[in-house]
mmCIF file of C-alpha atoms and ligand atoms in Angstrom:
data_model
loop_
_atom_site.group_PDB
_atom_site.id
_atom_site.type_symbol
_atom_site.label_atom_id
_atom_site.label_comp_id
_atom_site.label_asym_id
_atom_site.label_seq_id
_atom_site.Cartn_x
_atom_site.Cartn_y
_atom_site.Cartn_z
ATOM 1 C CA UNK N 1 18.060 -3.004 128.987
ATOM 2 C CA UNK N 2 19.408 -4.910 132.061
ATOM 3 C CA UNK N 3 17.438 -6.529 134.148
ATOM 4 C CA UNK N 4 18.131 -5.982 138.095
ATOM 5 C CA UNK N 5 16.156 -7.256 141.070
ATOM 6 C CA UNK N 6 15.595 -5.320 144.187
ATOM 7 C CA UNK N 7 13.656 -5.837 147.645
ATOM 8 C CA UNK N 8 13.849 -5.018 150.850
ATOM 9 C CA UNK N 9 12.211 -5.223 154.648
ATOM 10 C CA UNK N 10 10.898 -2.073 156.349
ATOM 11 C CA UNK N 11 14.407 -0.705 157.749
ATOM 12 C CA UNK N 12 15.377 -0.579 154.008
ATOM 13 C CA UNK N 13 12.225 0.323 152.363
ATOM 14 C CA UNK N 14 13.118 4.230 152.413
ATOM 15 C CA UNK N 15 16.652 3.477 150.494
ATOM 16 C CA UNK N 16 14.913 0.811 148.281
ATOM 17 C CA UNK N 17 13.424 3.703 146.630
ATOM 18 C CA UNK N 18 16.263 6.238 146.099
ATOM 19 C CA UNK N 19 18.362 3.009 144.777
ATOM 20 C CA UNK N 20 15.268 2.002 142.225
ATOM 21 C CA UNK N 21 15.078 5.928 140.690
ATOM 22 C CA UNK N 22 19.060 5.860 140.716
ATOM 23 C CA UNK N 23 19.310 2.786 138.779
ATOM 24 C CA UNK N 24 15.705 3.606 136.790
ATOM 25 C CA UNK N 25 17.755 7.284 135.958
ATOM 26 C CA UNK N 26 20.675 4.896 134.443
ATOM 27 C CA UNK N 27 19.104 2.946 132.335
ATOM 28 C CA UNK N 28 18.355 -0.137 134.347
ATOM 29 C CA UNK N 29 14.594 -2.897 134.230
ATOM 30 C CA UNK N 30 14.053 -2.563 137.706
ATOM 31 C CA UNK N 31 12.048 -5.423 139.465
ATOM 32 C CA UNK N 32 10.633 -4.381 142.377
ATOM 33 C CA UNK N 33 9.575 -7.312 145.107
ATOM 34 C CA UNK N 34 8.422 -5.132 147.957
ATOM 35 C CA UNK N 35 8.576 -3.926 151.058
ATOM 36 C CA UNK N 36 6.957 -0.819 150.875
ATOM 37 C CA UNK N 37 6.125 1.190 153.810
ATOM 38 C CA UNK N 38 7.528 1.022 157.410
ATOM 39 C CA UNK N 39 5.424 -1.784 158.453
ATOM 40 C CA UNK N 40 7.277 -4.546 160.000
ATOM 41 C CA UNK N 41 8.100 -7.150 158.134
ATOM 42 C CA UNK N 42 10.334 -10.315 158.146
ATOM 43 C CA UNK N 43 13.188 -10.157 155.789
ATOM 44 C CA UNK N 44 13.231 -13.495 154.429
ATOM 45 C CA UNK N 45 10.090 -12.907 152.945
ATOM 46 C CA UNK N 46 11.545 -10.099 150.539
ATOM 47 C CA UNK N 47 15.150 -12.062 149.931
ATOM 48 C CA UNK N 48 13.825 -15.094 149.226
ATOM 49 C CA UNK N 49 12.220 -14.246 146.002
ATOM 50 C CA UNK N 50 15.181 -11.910 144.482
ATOM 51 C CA UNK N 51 17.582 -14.872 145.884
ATOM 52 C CA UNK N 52 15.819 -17.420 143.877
ATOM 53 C CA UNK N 53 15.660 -15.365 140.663
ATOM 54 C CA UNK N 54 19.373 -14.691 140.532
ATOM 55 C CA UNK N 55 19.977 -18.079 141.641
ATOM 56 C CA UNK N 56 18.106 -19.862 138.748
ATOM 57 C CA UNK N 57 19.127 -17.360 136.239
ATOM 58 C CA UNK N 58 16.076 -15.273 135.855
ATOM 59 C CA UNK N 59 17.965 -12.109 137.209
ATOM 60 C CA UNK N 60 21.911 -11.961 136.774
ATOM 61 C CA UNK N 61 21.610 -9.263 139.449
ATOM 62 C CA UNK N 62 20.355 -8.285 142.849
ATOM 63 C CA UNK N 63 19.549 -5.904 145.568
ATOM 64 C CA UNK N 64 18.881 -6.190 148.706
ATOM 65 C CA UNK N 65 18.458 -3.882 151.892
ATOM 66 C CA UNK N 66 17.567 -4.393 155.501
ATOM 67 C CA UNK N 67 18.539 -2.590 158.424
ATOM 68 C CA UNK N 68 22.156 -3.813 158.550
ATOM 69 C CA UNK N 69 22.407 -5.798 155.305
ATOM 70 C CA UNK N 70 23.172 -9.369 157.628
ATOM 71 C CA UNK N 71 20.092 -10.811 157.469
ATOM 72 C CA UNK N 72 19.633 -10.121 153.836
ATOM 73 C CA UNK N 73 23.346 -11.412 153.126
ATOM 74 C CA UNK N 74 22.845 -14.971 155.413
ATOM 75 C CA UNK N 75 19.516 -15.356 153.575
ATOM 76 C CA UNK N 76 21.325 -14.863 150.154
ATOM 77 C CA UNK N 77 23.774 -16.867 150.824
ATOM 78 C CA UNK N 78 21.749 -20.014 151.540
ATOM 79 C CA UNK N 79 20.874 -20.132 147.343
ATOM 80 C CA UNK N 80 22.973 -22.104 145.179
ATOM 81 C CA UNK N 81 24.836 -19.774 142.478
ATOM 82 C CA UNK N 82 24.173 -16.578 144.672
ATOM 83 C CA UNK N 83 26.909 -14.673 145.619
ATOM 84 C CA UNK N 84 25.679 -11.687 148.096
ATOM 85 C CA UNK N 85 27.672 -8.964 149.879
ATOM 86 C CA UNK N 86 27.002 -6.933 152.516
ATOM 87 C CA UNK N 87 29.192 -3.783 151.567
ATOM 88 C CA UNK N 88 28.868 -0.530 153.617
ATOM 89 C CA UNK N 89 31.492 1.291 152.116
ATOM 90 C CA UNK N 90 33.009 2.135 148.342
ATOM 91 C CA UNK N 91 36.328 -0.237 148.358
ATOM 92 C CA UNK N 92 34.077 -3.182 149.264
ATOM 93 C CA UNK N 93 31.718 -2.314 146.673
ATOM 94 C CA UNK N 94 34.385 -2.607 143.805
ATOM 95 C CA UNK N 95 36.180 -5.779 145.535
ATOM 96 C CA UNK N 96 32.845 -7.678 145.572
ATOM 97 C CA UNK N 97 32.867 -7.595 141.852
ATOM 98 C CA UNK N 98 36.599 -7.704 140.897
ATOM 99 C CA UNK N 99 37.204 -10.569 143.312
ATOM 100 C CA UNK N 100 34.093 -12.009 144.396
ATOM 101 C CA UNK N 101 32.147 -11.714 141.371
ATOM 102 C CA UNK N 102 28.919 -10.834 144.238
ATOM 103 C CA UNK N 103 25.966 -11.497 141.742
ATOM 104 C CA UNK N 104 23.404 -9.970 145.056
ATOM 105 C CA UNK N 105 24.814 -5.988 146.824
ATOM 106 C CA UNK N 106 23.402 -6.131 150.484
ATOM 107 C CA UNK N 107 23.091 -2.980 151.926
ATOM 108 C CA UNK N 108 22.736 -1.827 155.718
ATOM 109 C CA UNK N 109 19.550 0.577 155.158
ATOM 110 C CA UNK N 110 20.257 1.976 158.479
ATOM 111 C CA UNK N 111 24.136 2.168 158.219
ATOM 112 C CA UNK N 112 24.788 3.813 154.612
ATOM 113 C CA UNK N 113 23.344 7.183 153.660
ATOM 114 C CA UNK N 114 21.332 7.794 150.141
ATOM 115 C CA UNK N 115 24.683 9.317 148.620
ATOM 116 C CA UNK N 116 27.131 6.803 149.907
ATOM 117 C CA UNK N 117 24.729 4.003 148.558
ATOM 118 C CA UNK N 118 24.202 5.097 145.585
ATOM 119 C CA UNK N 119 28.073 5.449 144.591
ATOM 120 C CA UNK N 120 28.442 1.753 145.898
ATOM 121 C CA UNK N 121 25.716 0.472 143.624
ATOM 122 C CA UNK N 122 27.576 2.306 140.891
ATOM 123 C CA UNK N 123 30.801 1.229 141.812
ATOM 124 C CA UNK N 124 29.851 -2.225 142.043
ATOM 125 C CA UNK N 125 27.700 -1.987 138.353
ATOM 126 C CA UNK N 126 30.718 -0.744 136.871
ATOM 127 C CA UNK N 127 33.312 -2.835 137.920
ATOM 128 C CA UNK N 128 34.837 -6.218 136.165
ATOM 129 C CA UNK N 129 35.478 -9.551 137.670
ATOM 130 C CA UNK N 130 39.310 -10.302 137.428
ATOM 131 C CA UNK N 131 39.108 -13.966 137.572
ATOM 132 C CA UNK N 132 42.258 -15.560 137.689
ATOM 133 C CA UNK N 133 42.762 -16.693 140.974
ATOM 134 C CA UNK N 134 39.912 -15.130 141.884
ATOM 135 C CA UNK N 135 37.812 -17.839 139.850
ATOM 136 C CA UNK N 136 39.932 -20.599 141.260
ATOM 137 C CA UNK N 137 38.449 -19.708 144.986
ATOM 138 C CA UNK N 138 35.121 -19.018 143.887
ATOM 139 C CA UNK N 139 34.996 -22.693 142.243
ATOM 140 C CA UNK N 140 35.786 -24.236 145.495
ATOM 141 C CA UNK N 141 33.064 -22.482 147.116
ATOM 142 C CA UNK N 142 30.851 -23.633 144.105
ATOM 143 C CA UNK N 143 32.214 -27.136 145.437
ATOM 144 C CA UNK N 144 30.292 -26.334 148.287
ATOM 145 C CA UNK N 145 26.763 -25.557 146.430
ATOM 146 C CA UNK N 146 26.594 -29.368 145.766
ATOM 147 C CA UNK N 147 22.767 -29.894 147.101
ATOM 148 C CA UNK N 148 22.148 -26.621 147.954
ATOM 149 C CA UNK N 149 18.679 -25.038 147.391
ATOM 150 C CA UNK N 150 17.621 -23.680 143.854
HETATM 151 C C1 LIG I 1 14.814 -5.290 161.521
HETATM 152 O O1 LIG I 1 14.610 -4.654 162.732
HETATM 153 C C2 LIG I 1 16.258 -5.744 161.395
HETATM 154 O O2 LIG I 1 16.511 -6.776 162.289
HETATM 155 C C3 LIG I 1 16.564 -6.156 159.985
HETATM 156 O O3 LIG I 1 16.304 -5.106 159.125
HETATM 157 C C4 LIG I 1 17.989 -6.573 159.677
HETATM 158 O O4 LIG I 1 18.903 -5.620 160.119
HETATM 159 C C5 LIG I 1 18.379 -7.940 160.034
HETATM 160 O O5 LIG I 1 19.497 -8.386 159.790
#
């Protein structure tokens, strides 16, 4: 079964949920790592932890929500071998995995609707990394990583 990890802060909390059954209903280990609730909370605190898991290995994939998806994505983006994207709409969703290879979907929790969410985690699940050229940019970003937190 694949492994996927998944958090959240309060403005995502509510899609965290439909996206966990969705990807429960398809076969996916979903790892929770909170929030839960509409308490405020700081997002770090929730990427952090799925950032580090995908970044050592542990997880080969990621979610993450807040209320736009920024936070979540700049948070990502500080781990070495993470790549996150903030996607709000289908065609995103596919080109973060055929050229990006995104290893972390961000999501705006207060800018994509349960339906429109749930087809980009699909889309995204489904689709293939081209490499190709495509690997020849990401290894100059992976120049980049050199010292970067693990
Ligand atoms: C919380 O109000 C909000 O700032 C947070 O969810 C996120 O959108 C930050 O980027």
């Amino acid at each position: 079964m694949e492994k996927i990890a998944i958090a959240s802060d309060h403005a995502g909390s509510e899609l965290k949920e439909d996206i966990k059954l969705f990807l429960k209903e398809n076969g996916f280990d979903v790892l929770d790592m909170g929030s839960s609730g509409n308490k405020s909370v700081d997002y770090p605190d929730y990427g952090i932890p799925v950032a580090e898991k995908v970044s050592r290995g542990a997880f080969e994939k990621g979610i993450l929500i807040c209320g736009t998806g920024i936070g979540m994505s700049i948070v990502a983006n500080k781990f070495a071998n993470v790549r996150a994207a903030l996607v709000n709409d289908v065609y995103s969703a596919r080109m973060a995995k055929e050229h990006n290879d995104a290893n972390i979907l961000v999501i705006g929790g207060r800018i994509a609707g349960k339906g429109l969410a749930r087809e980009m985690v699909k889309t995204w699940l489904d689709a293939k990394f081209e490499g190709g050229r495509h690997q020849r940019r990401l290894d100059k970003i992976k120049e980049i990583e050199k010292g970067m937190k693990k």
